[in-house]
């Protein structure tokens, strides 16, 4: 495959999540690692800080897993938080990723359950895909050169940002 | 663990502030957050009790900017230092690329510093890492306290040499940026992809 792997995976995941958003009338969907990093988000993200949300969801994810262990379960696969206007449905995709769906229409819960279960496998595969050097990303040089160039730039940025 | 995200074209590095309860980890993060320009920081999230002790973690992202088409982000975390939040500390530490160990210079907290160091080693092991395997920086905080612990005393006691050692008065913002800069540099220096 000479096609760019990263771009193809990116497009496929975006398409899956976009159709999840429209099928289930979601406000927002966030795919988050167990460690609280955002893999990607779709839908409307203008009303919240998505990075902060991901960090908090990561915390919930690990806390919930520990709670599950304490009561003799491996994990709880679904969490539902109901608010007055907005609700959030969190489901495990694999051991390392979760999908958080923010929605307003409670009537969609059945649909949400079905669709998240259906797409979980593929979403998990795409989320776990490793970065591969490719043509659309400028870092297409050999790894050693790429890394050393990256470090040089990053150190420069750090010095500028943190200099007292 | 360095996280290279192909979907968001993002590289993330995780830095964790560890140390005894009340040593000043949250104060470091708050001061650091206040001292950064808007375009370089995201919202700070703090999970704390009413008495201000951290119950789970504090977090905020530092946005370094773009390098070769990838965004680069440092994720800054603190752990809860109090003894009974043991389980939460391990969860927050998981995947750390670098650690700032915040020492309370109050002589009365000497045993608490040692205990926290042992706890750090134990939890790194539980996360399949080790104190020798990631950059660790010591920060002697609360240097304004009378009869402050001698700098170097903790290293001598626990038999570990950190990459660097800083003095700080986090409550006045002194030494906060220097510490953050040093741990960020160390983490990036080891990064390869
Ligand atoms: N004198 C003095 N007090 C400080 C300094 N830095 C922090 N403090 C105070 O120490 C207390 C504890 O600070 P925190 O930053 O909440 O401590 P922490 O390490 O996050 O504590 P936990 O969340 O319980 O683990 C607060 O009252 C701070 O104002 C310092 O440099 N000097
Ligand atoms: Mg704290």
mmCIF file of N, CA and C in Angstrom, chain A residues 20 23-26 78-83 86-91 101-117:
data_model
loop_
_atom_site.group_PDB
_atom_site.id
_atom_site.type_symbol
_atom_site.label_atom_id
_atom_site.label_comp_id
_atom_site.label_asym_id
_atom_site.label_seq_id
_atom_site.Cartn_x
_atom_site.Cartn_y
_atom_site.Cartn_z
ATOM 1 N N UNK A 20 -21.870 8.265 13.681
ATOM 2 C CA UNK A 20 -22.385 8.039 15.048
ATOM 3 C C UNK A 20 -23.090 9.301 15.547
ATOM 4 N N UNK A 23 -26.421 9.628 13.495
ATOM 5 C CA UNK A 23 -27.379 8.554 13.776
ATOM 6 C C UNK A 23 -28.003 8.687 15.169
ATOM 7 N N UNK A 24 -27.191 9.073 16.130
ATOM 8 C CA UNK A 24 -27.657 9.108 17.522
ATOM 9 C C UNK A 24 -27.958 10.527 18.012
ATOM 10 N N UNK A 25 -27.969 11.468 17.090
ATOM 11 C CA UNK A 25 -28.253 12.858 17.433
ATOM 12 C C UNK A 25 -27.395 13.349 18.602
ATOM 13 N N UNK A 26 -26.089 13.105 18.476
ATOM 14 C CA UNK A 26 -25.189 13.499 19.561
ATOM 15 C C UNK A 26 -24.813 14.959 19.449
ATOM 16 N N UNK A 78 -20.160 0.080 30.783
ATOM 17 C CA UNK A 78 -20.928 1.270 30.413
ATOM 18 C C UNK A 78 -21.212 2.122 31.643
ATOM 19 N N UNK A 79 -21.081 3.421 31.456
ATOM 20 C CA UNK A 79 -21.432 4.378 32.502
ATOM 21 C C UNK A 79 -22.387 5.375 31.883
ATOM 22 N N UNK A 80 -23.446 5.659 32.603
ATOM 23 C CA UNK A 80 -24.383 6.655 32.090
ATOM 24 C C UNK A 80 -24.600 7.723 33.144
ATOM 25 N N UNK A 81 -24.378 8.962 32.761
ATOM 26 C CA UNK A 81 -24.594 10.064 33.691
ATOM 27 C C UNK A 81 -25.714 10.921 33.117
ATOM 28 N N UNK A 82 -26.788 11.054 33.903
ATOM 29 C CA UNK A 82 -27.916 11.829 33.399
ATOM 30 C C UNK A 82 -27.998 13.175 34.077
ATOM 31 N N UNK A 83 -28.080 14.189 33.257
ATOM 32 C CA UNK A 83 -28.251 15.531 33.788
ATOM 33 C C UNK A 83 -29.664 15.996 33.508
ATOM 34 N N UNK A 86 -28.395 17.663 29.518
ATOM 35 C CA UNK A 86 -27.392 16.887 28.794
ATOM 36 C C UNK A 86 -27.003 15.641 29.559
ATOM 37 N N UNK A 87 -26.662 14.630 28.784
ATOM 38 C CA UNK A 87 -26.310 13.347 29.378
ATOM 39 C C UNK A 87 -25.024 12.860 28.738
ATOM 40 N N UNK A 88 -24.367 11.973 29.445
ATOM 41 C CA UNK A 88 -23.136 11.444 28.878
ATOM 42 C C UNK A 88 -23.130 9.925 29.028
ATOM 43 N N UNK A 89 -22.811 9.273 27.938
ATOM 44 C CA UNK A 89 -22.773 7.815 27.890
ATOM 45 C C UNK A 89 -21.329 7.433 27.605
ATOM 46 N N UNK A 90 -20.748 6.678 28.533
ATOM 47 C CA UNK A 90 -19.340 6.306 28.381
ATOM 48 C C UNK A 90 -19.249 4.801 28.236
ATOM 49 N N UNK A 91 -18.585 4.359 27.187
ATOM 50 C CA UNK A 91 -18.462 2.909 27.010
ATOM 51 C C UNK A 91 -17.024 2.554 26.674
ATOM 52 N N UNK A 101 -20.044 9.925 24.822
ATOM 53 C CA UNK A 101 -21.048 10.536 23.954
ATOM 54 C C UNK A 101 -21.864 11.530 24.755
ATOM 55 N N UNK A 102 -21.915 12.745 24.289
ATOM 56 C CA UNK A 102 -22.723 13.757 24.959
ATOM 57 C C UNK A 102 -23.955 14.015 24.102
ATOM 58 N N UNK A 103 -25.129 13.891 24.731
ATOM 59 C CA UNK A 103 -26.370 14.012 23.955
ATOM 60 C C UNK A 103 -27.467 14.634 24.803
ATOM 61 N N UNK A 104 -28.551 15.034 24.133
ATOM 62 C CA UNK A 104 -29.619 15.721 24.855
ATOM 63 C C UNK A 104 -30.932 14.944 24.830
ATOM 64 N N UNK A 105 -31.079 14.053 23.854
ATOM 65 C CA UNK A 105 -32.336 13.322 23.700
ATOM 66 C C UNK A 105 -32.239 11.946 24.369
ATOM 67 N N UNK A 106 -32.863 11.806 25.543
ATOM 68 C CA UNK A 106 -32.782 10.548 26.300
ATOM 69 C C UNK A 106 -33.356 9.384 25.502
ATOM 70 N N UNK A 107 -34.282 9.704 24.616
ATOM 71 C CA UNK A 107 -34.895 8.671 23.801
ATOM 72 C C UNK A 107 -33.909 7.925 22.904
ATOM 73 N N UNK A 108 -32.716 8.465 22.769
ATOM 74 C CA UNK A 108 -31.726 7.856 21.870
ATOM 75 C C UNK A 108 -30.875 6.785 22.553
ATOM 76 N N UNK A 109 -31.113 6.548 23.825
ATOM 77 C CA UNK A 109 -30.208 5.657 24.555
ATOM 78 C C UNK A 109 -30.133 4.254 23.957
ATOM 79 N N UNK A 110 -31.276 3.722 23.548
ATOM 80 C CA UNK A 110 -31.285 2.385 22.950
ATOM 81 C C UNK A 110 -30.407 2.347 21.703
ATOM 82 N N UNK A 111 -30.603 3.348 20.866
ATOM 83 C CA UNK A 111 -29.812 3.487 19.638
ATOM 84 C C UNK A 111 -28.324 3.620 19.952
ATOM 85 N N UNK A 112 -28.026 4.415 20.944
ATOM 86 C CA UNK A 112 -26.631 4.632 21.342
ATOM 87 C C UNK A 112 -25.971 3.313 21.740
ATOM 88 N N UNK A 113 -26.690 2.541 22.550
ATOM 89 C CA UNK A 113 -26.162 1.232 22.971
ATOM 90 C C UNK A 113 -25.828 0.372 21.756
ATOM 91 N N UNK A 114 -26.793 0.287 20.836
ATOM 92 C CA UNK A 114 -26.617 -0.581 19.669
ATOM 93 C C UNK A 114 -25.445 -0.122 18.812
ATOM 94 N N UNK A 115 -25.437 1.161 18.508
ATOM 95 C CA UNK A 115 -24.417 1.647 17.576
ATOM 96 C C UNK A 115 -23.018 1.596 18.188
ATOM 97 N N UNK A 116 -22.886 1.983 19.457
ATOM 98 C CA UNK A 116 -21.540 1.952 20.056
ATOM 99 C C UNK A 116 -21.009 0.520 20.089
ATOM 100 N N UNK A 117 -21.897 -0.429 20.365
ATOM 101 C CA UNK A 117 -21.461 -1.830 20.375
ATOM 102 C C UNK A 117 -21.010 -2.252 18.976
#
